[in-house]
Coordinates of C-alpha atoms and ligand atoms in Angstrom, one line a residue:
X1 CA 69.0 -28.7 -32.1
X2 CA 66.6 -28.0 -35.5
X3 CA 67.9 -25.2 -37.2
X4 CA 65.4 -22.6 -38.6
X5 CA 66.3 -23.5 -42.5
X6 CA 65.0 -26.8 -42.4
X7 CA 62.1 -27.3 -44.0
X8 CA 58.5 -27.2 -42.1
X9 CA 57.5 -30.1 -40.8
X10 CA 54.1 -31.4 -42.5
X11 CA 51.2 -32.5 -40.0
X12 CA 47.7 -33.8 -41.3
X13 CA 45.7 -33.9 -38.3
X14 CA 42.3 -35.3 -38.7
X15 CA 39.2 -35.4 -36.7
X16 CA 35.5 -35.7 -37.2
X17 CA 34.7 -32.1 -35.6
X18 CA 36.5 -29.0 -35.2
X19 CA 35.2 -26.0 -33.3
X20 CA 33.4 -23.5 -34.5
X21 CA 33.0 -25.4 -37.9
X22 CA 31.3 -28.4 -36.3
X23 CA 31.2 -28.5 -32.9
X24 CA 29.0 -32.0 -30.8
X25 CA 31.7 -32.0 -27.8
X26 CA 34.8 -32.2 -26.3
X27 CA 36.7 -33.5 -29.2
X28 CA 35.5 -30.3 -31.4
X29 CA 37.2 -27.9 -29.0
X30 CA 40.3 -29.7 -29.2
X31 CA 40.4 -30.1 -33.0
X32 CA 39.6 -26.6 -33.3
X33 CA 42.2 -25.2 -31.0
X34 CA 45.3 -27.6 -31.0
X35 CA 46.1 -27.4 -35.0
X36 CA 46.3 -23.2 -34.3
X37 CA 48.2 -23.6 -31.5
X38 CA 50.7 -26.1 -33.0
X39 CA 50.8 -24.1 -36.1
X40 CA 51.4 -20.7 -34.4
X41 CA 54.6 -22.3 -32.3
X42 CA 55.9 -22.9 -35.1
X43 CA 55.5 -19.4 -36.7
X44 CA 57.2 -17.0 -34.1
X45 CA 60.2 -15.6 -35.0
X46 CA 62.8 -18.5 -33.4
X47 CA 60.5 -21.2 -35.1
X48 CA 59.9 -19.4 -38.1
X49 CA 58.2 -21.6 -40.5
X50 CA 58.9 -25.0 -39.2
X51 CA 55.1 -26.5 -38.8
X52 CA 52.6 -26.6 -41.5
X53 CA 49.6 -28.6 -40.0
X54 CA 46.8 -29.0 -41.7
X55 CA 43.3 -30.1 -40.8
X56 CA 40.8 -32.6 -42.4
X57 CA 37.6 -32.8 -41.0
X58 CA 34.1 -34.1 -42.8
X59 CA 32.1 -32.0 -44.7
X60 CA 28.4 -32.6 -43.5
X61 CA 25.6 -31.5 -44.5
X62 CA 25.2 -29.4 -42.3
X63 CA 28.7 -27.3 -42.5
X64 CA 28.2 -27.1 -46.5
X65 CA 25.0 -24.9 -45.6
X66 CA 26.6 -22.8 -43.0
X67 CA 29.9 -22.3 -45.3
X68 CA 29.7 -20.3 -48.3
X69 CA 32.4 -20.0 -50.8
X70 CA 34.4 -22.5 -50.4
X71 CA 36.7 -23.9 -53.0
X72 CA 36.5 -27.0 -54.7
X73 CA 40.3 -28.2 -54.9
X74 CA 39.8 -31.8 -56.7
X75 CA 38.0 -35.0 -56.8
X76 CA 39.2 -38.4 -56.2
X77 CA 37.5 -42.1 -55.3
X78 CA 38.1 -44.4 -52.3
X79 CA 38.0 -48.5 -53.2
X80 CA 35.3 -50.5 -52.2
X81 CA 33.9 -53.7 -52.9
X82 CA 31.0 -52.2 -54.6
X83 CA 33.0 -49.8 -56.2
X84 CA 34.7 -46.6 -56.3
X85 CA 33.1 -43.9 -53.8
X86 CA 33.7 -40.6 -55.0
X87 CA 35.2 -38.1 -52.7
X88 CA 34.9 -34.4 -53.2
X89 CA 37.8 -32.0 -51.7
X90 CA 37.4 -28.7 -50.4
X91 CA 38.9 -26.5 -48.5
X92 CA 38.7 -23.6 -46.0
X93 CA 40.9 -21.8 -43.3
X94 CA 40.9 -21.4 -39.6
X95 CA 43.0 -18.5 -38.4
X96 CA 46.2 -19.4 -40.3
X97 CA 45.2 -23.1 -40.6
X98 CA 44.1 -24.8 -43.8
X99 CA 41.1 -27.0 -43.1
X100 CA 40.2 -29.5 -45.9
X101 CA 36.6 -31.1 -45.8
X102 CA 36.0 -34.2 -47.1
X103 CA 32.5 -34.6 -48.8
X104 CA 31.0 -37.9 -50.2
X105 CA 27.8 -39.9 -50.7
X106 CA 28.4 -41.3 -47.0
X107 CA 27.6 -38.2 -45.5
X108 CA 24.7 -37.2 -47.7
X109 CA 23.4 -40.6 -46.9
X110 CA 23.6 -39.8 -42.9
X111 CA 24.0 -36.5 -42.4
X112 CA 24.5 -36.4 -38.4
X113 CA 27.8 -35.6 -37.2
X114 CA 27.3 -39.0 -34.6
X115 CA 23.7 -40.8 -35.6
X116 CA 22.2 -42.9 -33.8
X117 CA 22.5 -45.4 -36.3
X118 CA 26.2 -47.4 -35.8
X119 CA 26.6 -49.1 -39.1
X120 CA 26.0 -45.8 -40.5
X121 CA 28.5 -43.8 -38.9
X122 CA 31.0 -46.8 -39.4
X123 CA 30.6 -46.2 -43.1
X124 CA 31.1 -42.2 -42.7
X125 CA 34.2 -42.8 -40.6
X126 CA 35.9 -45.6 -42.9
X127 CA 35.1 -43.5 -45.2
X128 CA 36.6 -40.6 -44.3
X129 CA 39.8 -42.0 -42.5
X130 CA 40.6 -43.5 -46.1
X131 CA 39.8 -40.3 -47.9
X132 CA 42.1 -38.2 -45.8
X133 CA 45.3 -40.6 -46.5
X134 CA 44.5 -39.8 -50.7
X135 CA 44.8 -35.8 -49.6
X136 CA 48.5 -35.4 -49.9
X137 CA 49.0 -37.3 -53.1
X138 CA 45.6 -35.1 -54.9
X139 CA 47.1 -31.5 -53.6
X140 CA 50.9 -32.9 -54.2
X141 CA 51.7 -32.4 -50.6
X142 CA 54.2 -35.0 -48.7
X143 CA 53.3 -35.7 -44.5
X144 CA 55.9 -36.1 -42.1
X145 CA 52.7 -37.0 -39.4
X146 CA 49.6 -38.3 -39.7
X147 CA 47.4 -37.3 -36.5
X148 CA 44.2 -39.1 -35.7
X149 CA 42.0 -38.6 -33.1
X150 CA 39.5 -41.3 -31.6
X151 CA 38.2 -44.2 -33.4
X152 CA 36.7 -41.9 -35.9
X153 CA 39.7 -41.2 -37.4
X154 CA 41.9 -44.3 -36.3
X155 CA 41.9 -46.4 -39.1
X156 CA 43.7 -43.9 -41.4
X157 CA 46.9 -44.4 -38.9
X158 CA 46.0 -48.6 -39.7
X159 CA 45.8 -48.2 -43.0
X160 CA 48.7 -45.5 -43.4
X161 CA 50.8 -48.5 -42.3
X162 CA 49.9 -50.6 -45.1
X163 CA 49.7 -47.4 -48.2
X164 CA 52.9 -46.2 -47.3
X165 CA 54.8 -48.6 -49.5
X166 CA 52.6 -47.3 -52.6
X167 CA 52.7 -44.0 -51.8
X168 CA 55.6 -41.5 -52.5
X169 CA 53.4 -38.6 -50.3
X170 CA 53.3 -40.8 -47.4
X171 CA 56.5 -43.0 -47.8
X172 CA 58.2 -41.0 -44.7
X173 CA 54.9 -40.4 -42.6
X174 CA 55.3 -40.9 -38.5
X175 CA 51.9 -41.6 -37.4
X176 CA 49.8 -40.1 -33.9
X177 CA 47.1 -41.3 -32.5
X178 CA 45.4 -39.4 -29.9
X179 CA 43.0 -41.0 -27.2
X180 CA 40.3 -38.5 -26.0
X181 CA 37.7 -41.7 -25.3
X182 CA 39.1 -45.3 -25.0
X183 CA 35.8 -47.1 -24.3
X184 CA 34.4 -45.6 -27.8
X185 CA 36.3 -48.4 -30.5
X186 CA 33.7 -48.0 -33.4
X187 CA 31.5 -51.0 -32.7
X188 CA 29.8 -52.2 -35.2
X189 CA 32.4 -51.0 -38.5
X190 CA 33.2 -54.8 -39.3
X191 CA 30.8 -54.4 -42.4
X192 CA 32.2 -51.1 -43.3
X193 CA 35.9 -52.2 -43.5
X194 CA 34.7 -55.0 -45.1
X195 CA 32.8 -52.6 -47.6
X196 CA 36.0 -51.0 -48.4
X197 CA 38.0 -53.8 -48.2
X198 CA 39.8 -53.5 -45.2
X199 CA 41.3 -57.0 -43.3
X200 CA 41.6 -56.9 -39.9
X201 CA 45.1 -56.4 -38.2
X202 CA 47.3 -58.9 -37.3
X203 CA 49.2 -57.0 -34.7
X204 CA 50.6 -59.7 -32.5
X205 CA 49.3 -59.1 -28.7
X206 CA 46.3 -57.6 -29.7
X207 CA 43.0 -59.6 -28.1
X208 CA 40.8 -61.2 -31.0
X209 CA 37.7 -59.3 -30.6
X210 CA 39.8 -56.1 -31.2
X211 CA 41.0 -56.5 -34.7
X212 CA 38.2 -55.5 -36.7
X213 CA 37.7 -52.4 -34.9
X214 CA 39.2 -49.3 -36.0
X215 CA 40.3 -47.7 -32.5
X216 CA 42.4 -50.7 -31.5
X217 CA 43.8 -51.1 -35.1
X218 CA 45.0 -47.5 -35.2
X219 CA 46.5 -48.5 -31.5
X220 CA 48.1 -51.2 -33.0
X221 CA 49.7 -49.1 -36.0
X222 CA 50.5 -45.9 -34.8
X223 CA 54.2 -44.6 -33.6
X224 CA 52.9 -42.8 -31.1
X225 CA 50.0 -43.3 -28.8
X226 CA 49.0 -40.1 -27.0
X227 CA 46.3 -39.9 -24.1
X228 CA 44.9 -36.1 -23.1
X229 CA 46.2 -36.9 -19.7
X230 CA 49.3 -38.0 -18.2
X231 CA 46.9 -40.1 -15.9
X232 CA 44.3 -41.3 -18.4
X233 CA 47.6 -42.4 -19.8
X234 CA 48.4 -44.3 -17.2
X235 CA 45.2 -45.3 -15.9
X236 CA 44.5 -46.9 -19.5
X237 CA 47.0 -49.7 -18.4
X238 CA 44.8 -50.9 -15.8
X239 CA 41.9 -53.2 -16.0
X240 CA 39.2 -51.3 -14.7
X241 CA 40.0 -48.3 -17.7
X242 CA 41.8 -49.8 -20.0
X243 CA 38.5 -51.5 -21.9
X244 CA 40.1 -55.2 -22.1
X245 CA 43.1 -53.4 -24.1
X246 CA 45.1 -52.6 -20.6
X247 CA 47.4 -56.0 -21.3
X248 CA 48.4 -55.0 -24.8
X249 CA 48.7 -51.2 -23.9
X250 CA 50.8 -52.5 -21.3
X251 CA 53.2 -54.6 -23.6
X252 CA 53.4 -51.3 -25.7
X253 CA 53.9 -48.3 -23.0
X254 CA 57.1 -46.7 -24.7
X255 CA 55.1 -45.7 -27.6
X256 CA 52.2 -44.4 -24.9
X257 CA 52.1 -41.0 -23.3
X258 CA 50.0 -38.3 -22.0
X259 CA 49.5 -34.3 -22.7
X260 CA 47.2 -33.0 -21.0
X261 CA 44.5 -30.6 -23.4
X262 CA 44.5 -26.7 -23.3
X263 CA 41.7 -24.5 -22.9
X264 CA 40.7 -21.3 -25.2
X265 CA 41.6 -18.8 -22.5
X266 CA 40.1 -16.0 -24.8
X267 CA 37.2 -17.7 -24.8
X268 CA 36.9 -18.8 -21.3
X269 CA 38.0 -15.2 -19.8
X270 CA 35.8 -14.1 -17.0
X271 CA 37.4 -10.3 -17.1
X272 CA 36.0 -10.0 -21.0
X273 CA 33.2 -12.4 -20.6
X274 CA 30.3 -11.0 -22.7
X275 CA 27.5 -13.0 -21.3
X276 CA 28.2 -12.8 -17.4
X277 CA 26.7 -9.7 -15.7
X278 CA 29.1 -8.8 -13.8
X279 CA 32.9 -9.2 -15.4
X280 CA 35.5 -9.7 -12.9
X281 CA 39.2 -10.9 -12.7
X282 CA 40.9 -12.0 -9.2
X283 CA 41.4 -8.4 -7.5
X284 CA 38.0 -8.1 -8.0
X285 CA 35.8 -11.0 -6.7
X286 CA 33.0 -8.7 -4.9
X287 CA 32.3 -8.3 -8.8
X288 CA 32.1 -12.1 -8.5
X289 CA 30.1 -12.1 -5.8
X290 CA 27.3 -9.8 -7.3
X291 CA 27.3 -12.6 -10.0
X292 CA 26.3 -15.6 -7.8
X293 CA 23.2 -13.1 -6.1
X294 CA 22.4 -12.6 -9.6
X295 CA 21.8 -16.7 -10.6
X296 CA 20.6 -17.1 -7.1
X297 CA 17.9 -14.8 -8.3
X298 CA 17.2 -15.9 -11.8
X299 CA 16.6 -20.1 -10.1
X300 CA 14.3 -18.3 -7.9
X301 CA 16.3 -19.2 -4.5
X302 CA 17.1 -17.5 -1.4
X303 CA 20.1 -14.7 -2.3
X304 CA 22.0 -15.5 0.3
X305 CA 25.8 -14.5 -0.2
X306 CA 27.7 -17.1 2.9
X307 CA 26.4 -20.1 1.9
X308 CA 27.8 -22.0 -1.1
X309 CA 26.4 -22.3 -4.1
X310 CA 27.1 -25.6 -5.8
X311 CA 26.7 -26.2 -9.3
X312 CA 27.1 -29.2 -12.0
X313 CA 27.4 -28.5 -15.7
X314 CA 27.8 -31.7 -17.5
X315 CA 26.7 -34.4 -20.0
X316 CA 23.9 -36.4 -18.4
X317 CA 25.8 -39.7 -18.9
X318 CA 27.5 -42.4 -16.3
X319 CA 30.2 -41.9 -16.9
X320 CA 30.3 -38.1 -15.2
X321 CA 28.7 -39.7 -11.9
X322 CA 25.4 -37.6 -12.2
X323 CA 23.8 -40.3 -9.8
X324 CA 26.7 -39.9 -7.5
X325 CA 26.4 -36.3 -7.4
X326 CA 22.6 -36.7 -7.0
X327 CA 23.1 -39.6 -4.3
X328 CA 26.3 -37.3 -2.4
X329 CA 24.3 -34.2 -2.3
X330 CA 20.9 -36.0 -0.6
X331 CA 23.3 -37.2 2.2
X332 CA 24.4 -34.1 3.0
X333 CA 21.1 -32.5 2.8
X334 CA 21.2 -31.0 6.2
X335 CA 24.4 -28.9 5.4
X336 CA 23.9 -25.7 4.4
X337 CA 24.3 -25.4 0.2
X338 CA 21.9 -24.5 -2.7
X339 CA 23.0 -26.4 -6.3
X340 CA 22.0 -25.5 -9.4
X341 CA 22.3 -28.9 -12.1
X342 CA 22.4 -28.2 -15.8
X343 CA 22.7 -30.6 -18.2
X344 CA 21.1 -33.0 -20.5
X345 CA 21.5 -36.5 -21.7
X346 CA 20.0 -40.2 -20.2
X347 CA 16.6 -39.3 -19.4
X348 CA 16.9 -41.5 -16.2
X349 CA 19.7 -39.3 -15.2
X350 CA 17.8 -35.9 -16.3
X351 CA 14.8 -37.4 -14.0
X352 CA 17.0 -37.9 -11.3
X353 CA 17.9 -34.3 -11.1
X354 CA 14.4 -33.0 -11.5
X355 CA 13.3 -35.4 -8.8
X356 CA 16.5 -33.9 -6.4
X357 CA 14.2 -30.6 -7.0
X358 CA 11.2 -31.4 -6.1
X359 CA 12.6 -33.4 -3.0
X360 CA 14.8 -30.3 -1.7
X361 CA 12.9 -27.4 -3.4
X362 CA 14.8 -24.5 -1.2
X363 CA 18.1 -26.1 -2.2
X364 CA 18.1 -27.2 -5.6
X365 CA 17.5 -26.3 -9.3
X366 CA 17.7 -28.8 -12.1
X367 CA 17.8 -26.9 -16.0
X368 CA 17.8 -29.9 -17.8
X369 CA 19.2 -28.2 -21.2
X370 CA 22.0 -27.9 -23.1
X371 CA 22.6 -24.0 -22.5
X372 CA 26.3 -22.2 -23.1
X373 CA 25.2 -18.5 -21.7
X374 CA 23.7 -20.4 -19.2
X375 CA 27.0 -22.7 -18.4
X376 CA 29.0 -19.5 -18.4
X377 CA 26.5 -17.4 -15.7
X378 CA 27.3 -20.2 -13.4
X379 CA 31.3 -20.6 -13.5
X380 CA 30.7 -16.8 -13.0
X381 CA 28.4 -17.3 -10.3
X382 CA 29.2 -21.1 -8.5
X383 CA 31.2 -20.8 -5.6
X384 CA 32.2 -25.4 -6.4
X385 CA 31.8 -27.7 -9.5
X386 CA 31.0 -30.4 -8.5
X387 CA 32.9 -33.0 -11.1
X388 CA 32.0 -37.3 -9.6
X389 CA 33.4 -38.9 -13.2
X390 CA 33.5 -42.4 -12.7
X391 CA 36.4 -41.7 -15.6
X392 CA 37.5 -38.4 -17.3
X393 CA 40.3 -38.3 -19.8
X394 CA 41.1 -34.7 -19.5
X395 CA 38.2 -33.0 -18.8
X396 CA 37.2 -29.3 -19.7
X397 CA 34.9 -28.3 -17.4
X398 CA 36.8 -28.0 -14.0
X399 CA 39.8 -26.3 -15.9
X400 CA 37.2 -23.4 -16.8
X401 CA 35.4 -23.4 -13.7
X402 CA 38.8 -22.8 -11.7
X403 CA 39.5 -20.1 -14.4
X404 CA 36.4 -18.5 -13.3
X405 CA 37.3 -18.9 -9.2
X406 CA 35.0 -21.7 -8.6
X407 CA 36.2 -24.1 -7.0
X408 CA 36.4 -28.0 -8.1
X409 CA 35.2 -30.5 -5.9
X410 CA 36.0 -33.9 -8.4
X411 CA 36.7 -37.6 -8.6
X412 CA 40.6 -38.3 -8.7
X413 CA 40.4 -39.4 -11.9
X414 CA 42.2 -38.9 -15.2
X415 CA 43.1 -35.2 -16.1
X416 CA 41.1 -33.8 -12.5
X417 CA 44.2 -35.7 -11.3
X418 CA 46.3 -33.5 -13.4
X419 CA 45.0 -30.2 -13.0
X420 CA 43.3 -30.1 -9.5
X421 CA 45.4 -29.7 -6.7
X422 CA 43.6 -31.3 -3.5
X423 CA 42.7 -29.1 -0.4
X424 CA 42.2 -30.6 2.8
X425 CA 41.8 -29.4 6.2
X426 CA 45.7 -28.6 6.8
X427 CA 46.4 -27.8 2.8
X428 CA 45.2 -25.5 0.2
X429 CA 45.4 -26.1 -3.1
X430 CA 42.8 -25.2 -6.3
X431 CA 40.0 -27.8 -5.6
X432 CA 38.6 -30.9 -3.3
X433 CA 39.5 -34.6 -4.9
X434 CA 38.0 -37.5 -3.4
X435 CA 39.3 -41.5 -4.4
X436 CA 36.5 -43.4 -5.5
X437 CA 33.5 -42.8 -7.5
X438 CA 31.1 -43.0 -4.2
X439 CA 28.7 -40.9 -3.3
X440 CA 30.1 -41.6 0.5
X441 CA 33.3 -40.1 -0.8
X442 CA 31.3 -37.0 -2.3
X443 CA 29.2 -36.4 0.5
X444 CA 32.0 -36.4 3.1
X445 CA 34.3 -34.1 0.8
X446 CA 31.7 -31.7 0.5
X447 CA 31.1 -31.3 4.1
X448 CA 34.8 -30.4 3.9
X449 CA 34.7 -28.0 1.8
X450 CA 31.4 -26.2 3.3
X451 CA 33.5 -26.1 6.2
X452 CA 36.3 -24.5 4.0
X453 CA 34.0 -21.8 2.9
X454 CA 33.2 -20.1 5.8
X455 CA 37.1 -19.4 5.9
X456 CA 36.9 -16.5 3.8
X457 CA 40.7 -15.9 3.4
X458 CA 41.5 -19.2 2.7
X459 CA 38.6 -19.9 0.7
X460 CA 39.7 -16.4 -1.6
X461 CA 43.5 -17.7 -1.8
X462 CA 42.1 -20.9 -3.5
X463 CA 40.5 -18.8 -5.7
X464 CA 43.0 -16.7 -6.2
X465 CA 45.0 -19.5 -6.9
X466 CA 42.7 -21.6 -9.5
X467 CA 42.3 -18.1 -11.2
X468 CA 46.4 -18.5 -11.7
X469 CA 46.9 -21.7 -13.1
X470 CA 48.1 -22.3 -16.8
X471 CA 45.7 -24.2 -18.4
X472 CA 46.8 -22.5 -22.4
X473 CA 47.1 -23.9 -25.2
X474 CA 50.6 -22.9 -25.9
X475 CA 52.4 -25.3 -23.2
X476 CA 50.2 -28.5 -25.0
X477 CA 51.1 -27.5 -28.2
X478 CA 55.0 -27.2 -27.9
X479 CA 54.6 -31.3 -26.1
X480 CA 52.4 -32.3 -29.2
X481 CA 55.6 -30.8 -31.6
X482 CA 58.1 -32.4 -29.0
X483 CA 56.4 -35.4 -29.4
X484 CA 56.3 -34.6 -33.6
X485 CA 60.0 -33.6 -33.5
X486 CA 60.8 -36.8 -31.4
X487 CA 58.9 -39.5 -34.3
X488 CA 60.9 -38.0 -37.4
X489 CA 64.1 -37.1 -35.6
X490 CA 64.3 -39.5 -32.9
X491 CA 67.7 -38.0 -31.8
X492 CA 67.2 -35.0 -32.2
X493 CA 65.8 -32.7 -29.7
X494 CA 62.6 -30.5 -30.3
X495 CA 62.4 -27.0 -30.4
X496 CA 62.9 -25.3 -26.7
Ligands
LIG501 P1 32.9 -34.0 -22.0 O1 33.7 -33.5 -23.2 O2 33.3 -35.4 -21.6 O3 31.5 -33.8 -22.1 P2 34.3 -31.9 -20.6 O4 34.4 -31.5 -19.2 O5 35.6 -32.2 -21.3 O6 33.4 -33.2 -20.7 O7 33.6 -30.8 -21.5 C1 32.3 -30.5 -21.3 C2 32.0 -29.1 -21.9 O8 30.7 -29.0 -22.2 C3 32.3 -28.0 -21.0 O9 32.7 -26.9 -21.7 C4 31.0 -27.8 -20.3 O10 30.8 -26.4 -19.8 C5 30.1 -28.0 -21.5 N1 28.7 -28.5 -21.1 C6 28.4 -29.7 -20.6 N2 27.0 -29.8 -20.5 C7 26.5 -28.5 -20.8 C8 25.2 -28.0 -20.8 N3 24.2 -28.7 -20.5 N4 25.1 -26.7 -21.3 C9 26.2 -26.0 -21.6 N5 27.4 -26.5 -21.6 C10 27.6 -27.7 -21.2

């Protein structure tokens, strides 16, 4: 057992966004909410002062015009072949969290937070990762982790293996890497690592085309390899989601796990929700109710209270199943349902939707635009979600829609695996999961679920239910110190 008067244990997590500083998606939610969450563990009373994590994310462009005053702490340079880069250190808080940006002539150069441009974002990211690993020697501060997150921020964890020799402020450093997206590697840094002289691994195992990229590398380095699911985790060791990488992942699952991602409940809270109509909490779902007439109204559709309302809020991309959900709800066009699709990405996709519309006008809406207040009024107003990835690490959206008591209907995949408990005709759970990524599959589970529906008291127990389930940030944060605890004191336990 840790007793309280050992010293904290000193995490530098790093990511390339971090919510609300810099927020493009899923990642920035996470980055902005796990480092608080760790740190506060570690601040109640029993774990009084045990954590000090620490976050390091890029200072764009953009970020140095929204943030004012922030403190210059020191300057230092990263190697490269054509010389040293400079890199400027700030720094800024987060709640109780200290948040150092990183500011150089990369981002200047490109100031996107992703561009479109993959060389250039290779540079930013190389970049960075080796900035961050000069941090605790410029501010005098020694790590016990390192904790990177996606290929962004993997090669730090490579090259952490190869600095820690030279460096007394990372000589004991465990190092994390966490997956939120395995088919993203960073494609196209070879020139950037050669830039700032960077080899490629030699991890034994790993396949050839891998070694100059910087999410495999980190794989290949790190002490611990963390997925946001426990079955992304173990979906990763198979060949149709493990990216060609399932055969080494497989030859290194002991250092592989998964913890499945929190969501800001005080964020996502429909009884205190500020841009929903109607607030409501799970005694009171006729408030609910007046919320779905309400959207019904605003798309211009019949407000009709018994039939469902389906909705999709999601990234128009493949891998969410956009088609599928597009293809599923055409075959069960003579159901009763209306849908609402929000969204925007692929333009082929986007199309799709609009041309679902003008097929089905009675039944379907398509807002093709990235809309938050918008996303919100329908949790609040949806009666199903409907969620086809064709693969979903954790996923966000269906843990908020059940917090807002509507209901799921999603791909067993991933981390809908993990926090969707399948209904079927003799069971209730929180949601609808269907196998395979086929519209088929979708069509035929939503004709179960329609069915469902008209079952009011069933249909309200599910909602009652989903309304219940933990989905706080708390329960992830105490695995990620487990997990922490288990790298620096591997016989130890961590804190209970
Ligand atoms: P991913 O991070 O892969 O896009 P998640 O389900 O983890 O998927 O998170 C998506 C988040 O983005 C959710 O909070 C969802 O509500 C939000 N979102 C997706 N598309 C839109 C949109 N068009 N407008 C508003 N919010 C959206």
């Amino acid at each position: 057992m840790i007793t309280q008067k050992q010293k904290p244990l000193n995490v530098l997590f790093l990511a390339s966004e971090a919510d609300p500083l810099i927020k493009v998606g899923g990642l920035g939610d996470v980055a902005g909410s796990l480092p608080l969450a760790i740190q506060k563990l570690g601040n109640t009373s029993k774990n009084s002062g045990q954590v000090d994590i620490r976050l390091a994310i890029p200072f764009y462009p953009k970020l140095k015009e929204k943030l004012q005053n922030v403190q210059l702490i020191t300057s230092f340079f990263v190697e490269s072949a054509d010389g040293p880069v400079k890199a400027d250190l700030f720094s800024t808080q987060l709640s109780n969290v200290i948040v150092y940006l990183v500011a150089g002539e990369p981002f200047d150069k490109n100031p996107a937070v992703y561009g479109p441009d993959y060389l250039a974002d290779a540079e930013k990211f190389v970049f960075f990762s080796l900035a961050c690993l000069e941090i605790p020697r410029a501010i005098k501060w020694k790590i016990d982790i390192l904790h990177a997150n996606d290929w962004h921020t993997a090669l730090s964890v490579y090259a952490l293996e190869h600095q820690k020799i030279m460096d007394n402020y990372l000589s004991s450093a465990c190092s994390v890497l966490s997956i939120h997206n395995l088919p993203f590697m960073g494609s196209g840094s070879e020139e950037a690592l050669y830039k700032y002289l960077v080899p490629p691994t030699s991890a034994e195992g790993l396949p050839f085309w891998a070694r100059l990229l910087p999410l495999p590398m980190g794989i290949a380095s790190a002490d611990k390899i963390l997925a946001v699911s426990p079955t992304y985790a173990n979906e990763m060791l198979t060949s149709e989601y493990g990216c060609g990488l399932e055969t080494y992942l497989g030859n290194h699952k002991a250092r592989l796990s998964g913890i499945l991602n929190g969501l800001d409940l005080d964020s996502w809270d429909p009884s205190i929700d500020k841009d929903i109509l109607f607030q409501f909490t799970s005694t009171s779902l006729d408030e609910r109710l007046k919320n779905k007439l309400a959207l019904q109204k605003e798309f211009g559709l019949e407000q009709l209270p018994d039939i469902p309302l389906l909705i999709l809020i999601s990234r128009m991309d493949h891998q969410k199943g956009v088609d599928i959900a597009i293809e599923g709800l055409r075959k069960v066009a003579d159901l009763p349902w209306q849908a609402i699709l929000l969204g925007s990405g692929h333009s082929n996709l986007e199309d799709a939707c609009r041309m679902l519309q003008k097929d089905l006008p009675k039944k379907v809406r398509a807002a093709i635009q990235f809309d938050v207040k918008l996303s919100r009024r329908m949790y609040a107003g949806g009666d199903m979600l409907i969620m086809p990835s064709r693969y979903e690490p954790c996923g966000l959206a269906q843990m908020i829609a059940m917090r807002y008591g509507c209901i799921p209907v999603a791909r067993a995949t991933g981390g809908l695996v993990d926090t969707i408990k399948n209904t079927n005709m003799r069971k209730t759970g929180t949601g609808f999961l269907f196998p395979h990524p086929d519209p088929e599959e979708l069509a035929a589970t939503l004709s179960v679920a329609t069915q469902i529906f008209k079952d009011k008291p069933r249909w309200t127990k599910m909602q009652i239910t989903s309304m219940s389930q933990d989905f706080s940030w708390p329960k992830s944060a105490m695995a990620y110190f487990q997990v922490y605890q288990s790298l620096i004191n591997p016989s130890e336990e961590g804190i209970k």
